Amino acid sequence: MSDKLPEKRKIKSAKKMRDIMTTYYLDAMTAKQNNRQVAWITSGGPVEPLVAMDIIPVYPENHGAMIGASKMGEDLCIKAEDMGYSSDLCSYARTDISCSIVKGGPLGGLPEPDMLICCNNICGTVLKWYEIQARYYNVPLFILDTPICHTQYSPEIARYVRTQMDEYIAFLETNTKKKFDYDKMARVGKLAYTAQLLWQKVLNTTAHKPSPMSAFDAFFFLALIVTLRGTQIAVDFYRQLLQEMEQRIQTGISMVPDEKYRLLWDNLPVWYRLKWLSEKFSGHNACLVADTYTSAWCGAIKYTDENNFLDSMAEAYTRIYLNIGVDQMADQVLDMIKFYDADGLVMHSNRSCKPYSFGQMDIMRIVREKTNIPVIMIEADMVDPRSFSQSQIETRIDAFMEIIKQRND
Amino acid sequence: MNNKERGSIYAGIDIGSITAKAALIKDNRLLATHVILTGYDPINAGIKVFEALLKKAKISKKDVPAIVSTGYGRASVSFADKALTEIICHGTGAYFINPEIRGIIDVGGQDSKAILLNAKGQVENFAMNDKCAAGTGRFLEVMAKALEVELNQLGDFGLNADKPLKISSICTVFAESEVISMIAGQQKRENIIAGIHDSAAARVAILANKIKIKKPVMMTGGVAKNKGMVAALEKRLGLTLIVKDFAQENGAIGAAVLASKL
């Protein structure tokens, strides 16, 4: 079979993405020399107005993922704890705060911000985290408050968030001393919308059996939809990636050789153990075909109106996966289990990410009741390796796979 | 290789964090078991326990067409045909001993688990302790040392308590200092030990409740030999635990049964 050779299974677009990300970070690092401004923004924050204002958005969370993947998280977490921060604080926050001081990590620190944009649709930790950084860098901070939509997006929430979008634009006008270009915003909005649609299509290709890529690849390819959403670069890249996935399906190239079992992953990746986990699962002929994390950057697309991006943005950014009720989250998980025909659900109880990990026990119960597929929970942390206990996690995964095999064979 | 031939003998080897267990089955019946301390070298422990078992059964390695290893050291048994987890092995072992069993509570040296079986003896669900040692054999070992009691006497001491004390710390390290202050406070050893058993039982009961354990429930693992702990668990769970001979070797027995199906 053609997919036996690891070389054949490699996704070719990966190199292109690495080049794009290098250029992106070089642009950000040299922003000052080129008279451009840098804004730090939370991963779920509305980036399109920044792009429309020609401000370079930089994501401390993407940087945190890079720190984790380069296995540099432990030292930076310890440094933050030396500074007095609790080990219970999110490891993205800890590494970002300490990295600002020691200029560590794979990039030697992020380019200094001219302003900070904090949207609490992903968690509450970002509020204090960004306040700390605003004091440290002595730069203005804009907070976009998106109330949790436990059951629905009420007219009150709609008005409240939409008003803040105008305040956001006014904040940007004040701090750039430029007028906001609404026509450009509409163009950026269309590009963001198109890129999200393409990203969703890329993720959908894994419904094919065998899957042309795994969630481990999605964790990697996610970087562009986060950092370059609203640019032509992202649209072009995802179009190319989609073509490659379709090509792989046609020629029968799968990511996991002899894929027998299909699993769904919940929560952030364990960045410093991607390879180990990927090999662990593929050793059982199991492919993590999808995850709730990477789809968060296109999950709210149904609320977006590409012809009226600015107005619909308020709703789309408020109704993301981490800002809805547990019942709705469970519904999304159930939909994904069905769509990807998953044989099991792997939940990462992430010490760092409280809003993601809170509610997992309920989701686990709901999934068990409604689908009867095996569910496993592993306890770890996305960046701090001190929370990862290999032999215990290994036994859980092996036992989980034994149960799936017993049921399917 | 056809392993299903009659008369064949199958082996299971369970390398735990404290003890290494091995079992042989023949014609679907238990032939022999053996237990040694794992010590510092799990590779050597696997070889030693298997050799001692073969000697006990008066057979040689070539009489055993298939071996399954399990336990934390399952990967260090290089001569095993397959490595499987303790969860499936304890499930299979309990079902082999008594096919009526639907729930298993296994408390070993390093971890404790609750397992739910279906009518076919397949694992439906399981829960394991997290990174914490509370509610494991290691916890009891630490406490036995602090109290200067042999581990195998802990159970009897606990059953003779007249006024069981309460250990409030969950953490093994903090519980140990709590126990030491109880010793300093001249509390009766029996009462302290009863408190220790209840503290460990409370942790294990959480696992059983988490998976909504079904009766009849068998207790396996080395800690099943501790009568005080069994009683404390029964009280916590409000049910009777079935403890059979070879509870400690149950994982190895299950591994041998699974070897016969390779």
XYZ file of C-alpha atoms in Angstrom:
671
model
C 0.000 0.000 0.000
C 1.190 3.470 -0.832
C 0.665 4.802 2.663
C 3.050 2.369 4.314
C 6.040 4.649 3.809
C 6.209 7.500 6.296
C 7.559 9.830 3.584
C 4.423 9.326 1.514
C 2.208 10.107 4.480
C 3.851 13.462 5.203
C 1.632 16.427 4.442
C 3.453 18.550 1.882
C 1.752 21.816 2.805
C 3.486 21.709 6.188
C 6.625 23.310 4.788
C 4.638 26.136 3.248
C 2.940 26.775 6.558
C 6.230 26.877 8.421
C 7.495 29.474 5.919
C 4.359 31.565 6.343
C 4.634 31.450 10.124
C 8.324 32.407 9.982
C 7.515 35.415 7.788
C 4.644 36.344 10.085
C 6.844 36.321 13.189
C 9.654 38.171 11.357
C 7.152 40.874 10.379
C 6.004 41.118 13.966
C 9.562 41.199 15.330
C 10.570 43.986 12.946
C 7.329 45.939 13.238
C 8.947 48.886 15.026
C 11.581 49.368 12.324
C 8.824 49.374 9.734
C 6.661 51.811 11.675
C 3.929 49.287 12.269
C 2.096 48.696 15.490
C 1.718 45.381 17.324
C -1.342 44.358 19.312
C -1.390 41.332 21.552
C -4.750 39.617 21.383
C -6.390 36.627 23.057
C -6.916 33.567 20.865
C -10.671 34.006 20.621
C -10.583 37.766 20.183
C -11.933 39.571 17.093
C -8.788 40.156 15.074
C -10.380 41.493 11.886
C -10.502 45.171 12.989
C -6.761 44.964 13.753
C -6.048 43.566 10.297
C -8.204 46.303 8.765
C -6.115 48.898 10.646
C -2.844 47.330 9.475
C -1.862 46.457 13.051
C 0.069 43.201 13.441
C -1.819 40.875 15.790
C 0.338 38.710 18.040
C -1.070 35.840 20.069
C 0.517 35.012 23.416
C -1.473 31.762 23.355
C -0.002 30.697 20.020
C 3.368 31.571 21.515
C 2.464 29.462 24.573
C 1.736 26.515 22.293
C 5.146 26.989 20.640
C 6.811 27.098 24.056
C 5.007 23.880 25.002
C 5.856 22.117 21.749
C 9.523 23.139 22.117
C 9.445 21.647 25.635
C 10.455 24.978 27.156
C 7.360 25.250 29.328
C 8.660 23.830 32.567
C 11.435 26.388 33.131
C 9.177 29.300 32.233
C 6.414 28.002 34.520
C 8.906 27.688 37.367
C 10.140 31.220 36.684
C 6.568 32.527 36.988
C 6.137 30.583 40.232
C 9.403 32.152 41.483
C 7.779 35.504 40.743
C 4.937 34.533 43.044
C 2.317 33.214 40.629
C 0.447 30.092 41.675
C 1.153 26.772 39.982
C -2.617 26.561 39.539
C -2.550 29.516 37.157
C -2.936 28.677 33.448
C 0.423 27.655 31.963
C -0.069 29.937 28.929
C -0.426 32.860 31.339
C 2.522 31.728 33.448
C 4.877 31.254 30.478
C 3.789 34.522 28.858
C 4.302 36.535 32.026
C 7.713 35.056 32.783
C 8.791 35.156 29.132
C 8.219 38.906 29.080
C 10.841 39.214 31.801
C 13.433 36.639 30.745
C 12.894 36.877 26.966
C 12.965 33.089 26.757
C 11.130 30.564 24.624
C 11.848 29.582 21.014
C 11.585 33.196 19.766
C 13.449 34.882 22.599
C 10.229 36.577 23.641
C 7.412 38.200 21.683
C 7.689 41.645 20.107
C 6.579 44.247 22.624
C 2.958 45.300 22.252
C 1.668 48.791 21.492
C -1.746 47.792 22.825
C -3.550 44.771 24.227
C -6.907 43.351 23.135
C -8.517 40.984 25.600
C -11.741 39.123 24.875
C -13.063 36.944 27.696
C -15.010 34.556 25.412
C -12.362 31.892 26.079
C -11.855 32.324 29.835
C -11.742 34.722 32.751
C -8.033 34.287 33.390
C -7.213 36.508 30.410
C -8.633 39.551 32.231
C -6.040 39.536 35.000
C -3.315 38.210 32.717
C -3.760 41.100 30.267
C -4.037 43.615 33.095
C -0.661 42.400 34.377
C 0.850 42.773 30.914
C -0.746 46.216 30.398
C 0.972 47.375 33.591
C 4.256 45.726 32.700
C 4.449 47.202 29.183
C 2.552 50.349 30.137
C 0.248 50.135 27.102
C -3.504 50.626 26.674
C -5.773 47.610 27.142
C -9.157 47.047 25.549
C -11.444 44.495 27.192
C -14.269 42.984 25.180
C -16.745 41.347 27.523
C -18.799 38.502 26.021
C -21.311 37.069 28.507
C -21.660 33.282 28.532
C -24.622 32.138 26.428
C -25.865 29.356 28.696
C -28.904 28.720 26.548
C -29.278 31.491 24.018
C -27.988 34.721 22.580
C -30.455 37.149 24.099
C -31.234 40.591 22.626
C -29.616 42.112 25.722
C -26.363 40.258 25.103
C -26.560 41.175 21.401
C -26.882 44.893 22.160
C -24.246 44.793 24.865
C -21.580 43.106 22.720
C -22.427 45.026 19.535
C -21.957 48.335 21.394
C -18.536 47.186 22.521
C -17.536 46.575 18.899
C -17.945 50.326 18.295
C -15.947 51.039 21.423
C -13.274 48.661 20.140
C -13.054 50.580 16.868
C -12.910 53.899 18.738
C -10.095 52.463 20.886
C -8.168 51.516 17.752
C -8.730 54.943 16.172
C -7.419 56.657 19.316
C -4.356 54.479 19.577
C -3.405 54.522 15.896
C -4.505 58.127 15.333
C -6.102 56.872 12.110
C -9.694 56.724 10.894
C -11.223 53.253 10.726
C -11.717 52.138 7.115
C -15.101 50.389 6.990
C -14.658 49.307 3.372
C -11.414 47.610 4.217
C -13.093 46.029 7.226
C -15.734 44.516 4.923
C -13.007 43.053 2.704
C -11.094 41.670 5.696
C -14.345 40.222 7.033
C -14.978 38.382 3.777
C -11.464 36.950 3.822
C -11.872 35.837 7.427
C -15.188 34.219 6.560
C -13.738 32.446 3.524
C -10.727 31.175 5.464
C -12.990 29.788 8.188
C -15.136 28.004 5.624
C -12.037 26.488 4.058
C -10.668 25.459 7.462
C -13.972 23.754 8.227
C -13.755 21.926 4.899
C -10.208 20.812 5.684
C -11.385 19.441 9.028
C -14.359 17.747 7.363
C -12.074 15.703 5.097
C -11.189 13.498 8.068
C -14.699 12.048 7.967
C -13.312 9.956 5.125
C -12.139 6.454 6.025
C -9.208 6.209 6.318
C -8.597 9.743 7.453
C -6.145 11.785 5.345
C -4.872 13.598 8.441
C -5.213 13.410 12.204
C -6.040 15.894 14.941
C -2.298 16.112 15.590
C -1.954 17.630 12.119
C -4.932 19.890 12.734
C -3.238 21.173 15.919
C -0.348 22.261 13.690
C -2.308 23.669 10.759
C -4.510 25.607 13.140
C -1.842 28.306 13.573
C -2.846 30.247 10.451
C -6.563 30.438 11.114
C -5.657 31.859 14.513
C -2.915 34.288 13.574
C -3.634 35.271 9.952
C -7.417 35.165 9.871
C -8.652 38.004 7.629
C -5.742 37.868 5.189
C -5.456 36.516 1.645
C -2.478 34.422 2.827
C -4.703 32.301 5.065
C -7.319 31.857 2.347
C -4.719 30.764 -0.214
C -3.043 28.418 2.203
C -6.202 26.617 3.311
C -7.316 26.300 -0.305
C -4.033 24.536 -1.036
C -4.281 22.375 2.095
C -7.828 21.369 1.176
C -6.670 20.340 -2.286
C -3.903 18.246 -0.784
C -6.367 16.515 1.562
C -8.721 15.752 -1.321
C -5.779 14.435 -3.276
C -4.794 12.174 -0.379
C -8.341 10.826 -0.185
C -8.332 10.066 -3.907
C -4.996 8.265 -3.787
C -5.828 6.503 -0.522
C -3.113 8.063 1.644
C -3.996 7.914 5.323
C -2.196 9.505 8.245
C -2.321 6.379 10.412
C -1.289 3.237 8.536
C -3.983 0.549 8.786
C -6.467 2.849 10.509
C -8.986 0.666 12.349
C -10.318 2.870 15.104
C -11.396 6.497 14.968
C -11.267 8.719 18.015
C -12.366 12.207 18.970
C -10.164 14.420 21.173
C -11.513 17.005 23.609
C -9.635 20.011 25.020
C -6.296 21.570 24.098
C -3.418 19.386 22.952
C -0.683 18.268 25.325
C 1.857 20.305 23.342
C 5.028 18.734 24.737
C 3.775 15.173 24.167
C 2.256 15.361 20.674
C 4.681 12.848 19.208
C 4.371 10.401 22.100
C 0.569 10.535 22.049
C 0.414 10.315 18.277
C 2.621 7.214 18.288
C 0.730 5.727 21.228
C -2.581 5.924 19.384
C -1.276 4.929 15.962
C 0.400 1.945 17.656
C -3.147 0.790 18.393
C -4.204 1.501 14.765
C -6.214 4.411 16.087
C -6.453 7.817 14.493
C -7.608 10.905 16.359
C -9.761 12.031 13.456
C -11.149 15.191 14.999
C -11.163 17.385 18.072
C -13.280 20.030 19.696
C -10.357 22.464 19.872
C -9.324 23.203 16.278
C -12.940 23.425 15.163
C -13.464 26.280 17.636
C -12.053 28.651 15.000
C -14.845 27.895 12.577
C -17.575 26.538 14.841
C -19.457 29.847 15.090
C -19.371 30.538 11.377
C -23.095 29.932 11.116
C -23.636 33.179 13.013
C -21.425 35.158 10.640
C -22.846 37.154 7.737
C -20.060 37.595 5.230
C -21.822 40.633 3.750
C -22.283 42.261 7.117
C -19.298 40.994 9.027
C -18.975 43.830 11.503
C -22.530 43.492 12.800
C -22.606 39.705 12.866
C -19.131 39.478 14.422
C -20.521 40.273 17.860
C -22.680 37.156 17.835
C -20.073 34.895 16.227
C -17.427 35.820 18.781
C -19.809 35.445 21.696
C -21.164 32.024 20.761
C -17.897 30.108 20.512
C -17.487 26.631 22.003
C -16.030 27.779 25.331
C -18.681 30.436 25.879
C -21.826 28.311 25.670
C -23.612 26.032 28.144
C -22.484 22.477 28.863
C -25.591 20.986 27.208
C -24.783 22.785 23.986
C -21.152 21.716 24.215
C -22.295 18.111 24.653
C -24.545 18.477 21.592
C -21.562 19.594 19.539
C -19.506 16.648 20.790
C -22.356 14.259 19.917
C -22.624 15.786 16.427
C -18.909 15.306 15.911
C -19.020 11.682 17.109
C -21.699 11.034 14.517
C -20.148 13.029 11.677
C -16.676 11.495 12.076
C -18.038 8.068 13.069
C -15.861 7.974 16.193
C -15.343 4.742 18.149
C -14.261 6.524 21.311
C -13.784 9.890 22.981
C -10.507 10.969 24.597
C -10.899 13.813 27.064
C -7.886 15.749 28.257
C -8.624 17.173 31.679
C -6.332 20.155 31.378
C -5.110 21.634 34.667
C -4.543 24.934 32.930
C -7.781 25.421 31.086
C -10.586 25.636 33.595
C -13.457 26.610 31.256
C -12.562 23.770 28.911
C -12.163 21.168 31.644
C -15.129 22.236 33.722
C -18.164 20.326 32.511
C -16.191 17.438 31.043
C -17.645 14.998 33.573
C -21.145 15.961 32.442
C -20.217 15.746 28.785
C -18.683 12.329 29.484
C -21.899 11.135 31.105
C -24.074 12.512 28.303
C -21.898 10.888 25.640
C -22.006 7.544 27.471
C -25.778 7.709 27.801
C -26.470 8.733 24.214
C -23.847 6.849 22.223
C -22.477 4.094 24.442
C -18.968 4.637 23.057
C -16.072 4.344 25.521
C -14.812 7.612 26.979
C -11.482 8.114 28.671
C -10.180 11.032 30.679
C -6.489 11.739 30.978
C -5.144 14.312 33.396
C -2.415 16.573 32.116
C -1.592 20.142 31.204
C -1.101 21.776 27.822
C 2.329 23.297 28.567
C 3.517 22.272 32.040
C 5.016 18.748 31.791
C 5.049 18.369 35.567
C 1.355 17.510 35.315
C 1.940 14.609 32.935
C 2.415 11.170 34.441
C 3.421 8.899 31.599
C 2.916 5.425 33.000
C -0.509 6.276 34.403
C -1.640 7.858 31.137
C -0.203 4.957 29.173
C -2.184 2.416 31.193
C -5.374 4.410 30.752
C -4.920 4.716 26.993
C -3.945 1.052 26.583
C -6.963 -0.082 28.628
C -9.242 2.249 26.696
C -7.998 0.817 23.402
C -8.410 -2.744 24.726
C -12.054 -1.940 25.496
C -12.608 -0.508 22.014
C -10.950 -3.530 20.407
C -13.045 -5.916 22.504
C -16.190 -4.156 21.328
C -15.286 -3.875 17.670
C -13.582 -7.179 16.979
C 0.557 -21.776 16.176
C -2.687 -23.186 17.415
C -2.930 -22.327 21.079
C -6.326 -23.837 21.562
C -5.050 -27.400 21.731
C -6.131 -29.282 24.799
C -3.527 -29.800 27.423
C -1.659 -26.639 26.677
C -0.538 -24.503 29.577
C -0.743 -20.714 29.440
C 1.023 -18.161 31.575
C 0.282 -14.686 32.815
C 2.854 -12.427 34.446
C 1.847 -9.322 36.371
C 4.685 -6.976 37.273
C 3.328 -4.568 39.846
C 5.108 -1.737 41.601
C 5.626 -3.795 44.775
C 5.156 -7.463 43.830
C 5.532 -9.587 40.703
C 2.916 -12.285 40.235
C 2.742 -15.193 37.792
C 0.009 -17.744 37.085
C -0.444 -20.849 34.932
C -3.707 -22.240 33.626
C -4.380 -25.579 31.988
C -7.659 -26.811 30.521
C -9.329 -23.687 31.811
C -8.246 -24.434 35.370
C -5.752 -22.708 37.591
C -2.581 -24.764 37.823
C -0.192 -22.690 39.936
C 0.693 -19.182 41.002
C 3.735 -17.485 42.449
C 4.480 -14.093 44.002
C 7.811 -12.359 44.618
C 8.857 -8.791 45.424
C 9.493 -6.757 42.285
C 12.440 -4.969 43.807
C 14.392 -2.526 41.786
C 14.692 -4.450 38.526
C 11.349 -5.280 36.858
C 13.037 -7.133 33.970
C 14.737 -9.500 36.351
C 11.578 -9.816 38.467
C 9.667 -11.046 35.410
C 12.260 -13.707 34.663
C 12.578 -14.769 38.294
C 8.870 -15.091 39.039
C 8.281 -17.051 35.842
C 11.185 -19.426 36.466
C 10.066 -20.053 40.045
C 6.544 -20.742 38.829
C 7.720 -23.234 36.192
C 9.731 -24.990 38.874
C 6.723 -25.110 41.175
C 4.555 -26.639 38.424
C 7.405 -28.936 37.361
C 7.225 -27.886 33.725
C 9.585 -26.085 31.380
C 9.202 -22.966 29.281
C 8.591 -24.958 26.107
C 5.386 -26.373 27.636
C 3.947 -22.851 27.626
C 2.928 -21.783 24.113
C 1.709 -18.289 25.023
C 2.419 -15.732 27.716
C 0.696 -12.414 28.411
C 2.299 -9.779 30.613
C 0.464 -7.076 32.532
C 0.981 -4.519 35.288
C 3.150 -1.445 35.332
C 6.144 -3.462 34.239
C 4.276 -5.205 31.417
C 6.630 -3.812 28.786
C 9.685 -5.160 30.586
C 8.671 -8.799 30.131
C 10.434 -9.287 26.800
C 9.567 -12.986 26.510
C 5.797 -12.354 26.690
C 3.798 -12.686 23.481
C 1.629 -9.714 24.301
C 1.348 -6.995 26.926
C -2.115 -6.023 28.153
C -3.237 -3.648 30.878
C -4.192 -4.659 34.417
C -7.722 -3.450 33.743
C -8.553 -6.058 31.137
C -6.532 -8.723 32.991
C -8.278 -8.167 36.324
C -11.602 -8.168 34.481
C -10.794 -11.438 32.743
C -9.326 -12.961 35.910
C -12.387 -12.166 38.011
C -14.724 -13.464 35.311
C -12.662 -16.658 35.082
C -12.940 -17.224 38.837
C -16.623 -16.305 38.951
C -18.590 -15.372 35.811
C -21.315 -13.781 37.931
C -18.997 -10.904 38.876
C -20.006 -7.497 37.484
C -17.854 -5.187 39.583
C -14.204 -5.334 40.584
C -12.248 -3.257 43.027
C -8.539 -3.753 42.577
C -6.202 -2.105 45.032
C -2.574 -2.631 44.219
C 0.661 -1.049 45.301
C 0.682 1.961 43.051
C -2.896 2.414 42.038
C -6.437 1.470 42.731
C -9.183 0.933 40.241
C -12.822 0.073 39.910
C -13.935 -1.956 36.910
C -17.370 -2.674 35.503
C -17.907 -5.917 33.552
C -20.711 -6.917 31.230
C -22.298 -10.391 31.117
C -19.655 -11.511 28.611
C -16.850 -10.574 30.972
C -15.835 -7.572 28.861
C -14.819 -4.329 30.502
C -17.631 -1.790 30.213
C -15.976 1.054 32.069
C -13.225 1.688 34.592
C -11.908 4.389 36.884
C -8.381 4.711 38.217
C -6.876 6.879 40.911
C -5.087 9.939 39.593
C -1.497 10.854 40.330
C -2.105 10.638 44.073
C -1.031 7.622 46.157
C -3.816 7.952 48.735
C -6.018 4.863 48.670
C -3.296 2.542 47.379
C -1.137 -0.200 48.852
C 1.750 2.245 49.019
C -0.301 4.441 51.357
C -0.878 1.504 53.687
C 2.790 0.564 53.479
C 3.884 4.057 54.519
C 1.455 3.988 57.443
C 2.510 0.493 58.553
C 6.088 1.703 58.671
C 5.169 4.779 60.724
C 3.298 2.530 63.169
C 5.985 -0.161 63.219
C 3.503 -2.835 62.225
C 4.130 -5.544 59.636
C 2.057 -4.873 56.531
C 0.275 -8.237 56.777
C -0.719 -7.517 60.392
C -2.336 -4.202 59.567
C -5.692 -5.811 58.827
C -6.037 -7.618 62.160
C -4.978 -4.561 64.104
C -7.599 -2.492 62.325
C -10.366 -4.954 63.098
C -9.574 -4.745 66.809
C -10.206 -1.032 67.136
C -12.605 0.047 69.867
C -12.747 3.714 68.867
C -11.590 4.273 65.290
C -9.903 7.633 64.755
C -10.358 9.889 61.787
C -7.533 10.799 59.438
C -8.548 14.034 57.791
C -5.676 14.528 55.338
C -6.125 13.033 51.907
C -2.453 13.346 50.952
C -0.241 10.394 51.971
C 2.538 12.683 53.155
C 0.248 14.802 55.310
C -1.634 11.746 56.546
C 1.659 10.283 57.704
C 2.452 13.348 59.816
C -1.104 13.217 61.152
C -0.541 9.587 62.141
C 2.770 10.484 63.769
C 1.080 13.123 65.911
C -1.561 10.552 66.887
C 1.239 8.204 67.951
C 2.781 11.060 69.932
C -0.654 11.664 71.474
C -0.552 8.049 72.791
C -3.544 6.966 70.740
C -4.108 3.220 70.521
C -2.484 1.715 67.466
C -5.620 -0.265 66.583
C -7.693 2.904 66.503
C -5.200 4.756 64.339
C -5.074 1.820 61.919
C -8.855 1.674 61.653
C -8.756 5.367 60.751
C -6.120 4.699 58.107
C -8.232 1.962 56.545
C -11.281 4.168 56.441
C -9.307 6.999 54.873
C -7.975 4.717 52.128
C -11.396 3.085 51.676
C -13.005 6.498 51.194
C -10.673 7.205 48.286
C -11.306 3.845 46.643
C -15.071 4.124 47.159
C -15.066 7.300 45.060
C -13.775 5.274 42.108
C -16.447 2.617 42.591
C -19.178 5.233 42.841
C -17.855 7.090 39.820
C -18.571 4.113 37.565
C -21.729 3.122 39.511
C -20.352 -0.287 40.420
C -22.689 -3.266 40.045
C -23.023 -6.280 42.319
C -21.619 -8.853 42.865
C -18.318 -7.091 43.476
C -15.005 -8.880 43.812
C -11.995 -7.335 45.447
C -8.621 -8.149 43.904
C -5.022 -7.020 44.287
C -2.617 -7.365 47.185
C -4.647 -5.119 49.471
C -7.573 -7.607 49.336
C -5.529 -9.646 51.828
C -6.009 -6.872 54.377
C -9.225 -7.772 56.211
C -9.459 -4.410 57.899
C -9.356 -2.649 54.557
C -11.985 -5.009 53.078
C -14.282 -4.318 56.033
C -13.770 -0.562 55.746
C -14.574 -0.677 52.040
C -17.672 -2.818 52.588
C -18.900 -0.306 55.127
C -18.247 2.636 52.824
C -19.912 0.989 49.828
C -22.722 -0.726 51.723
C -22.144 -4.072 50.040
C -20.325 -7.364 50.553
C -17.035 -7.823 48.751
C -16.126 -11.225 47.415
C -12.500 -12.006 48.201
C -11.152 -15.257 46.801
C -7.831 -17.023 47.314
C -5.322 -15.706 44.813
C -6.896 -12.218 44.874
C -3.385 -10.830 44.643
C -2.597 -13.007 41.611
C -5.897 -12.211 39.900
C -4.277 -9.994 37.278
C -1.755 -12.696 36.408
C -4.572 -15.264 36.208
C -6.496 -13.010 33.824
C -3.354 -12.569 31.751
C -2.974 -16.369 31.521
C -6.601 -16.711 30.403
C -6.036 -14.052 27.755
C -2.858 -15.870 26.656
C -4.968 -18.957 25.993
C -7.051 -16.892 23.579
C -4.175 -15.435 21.585
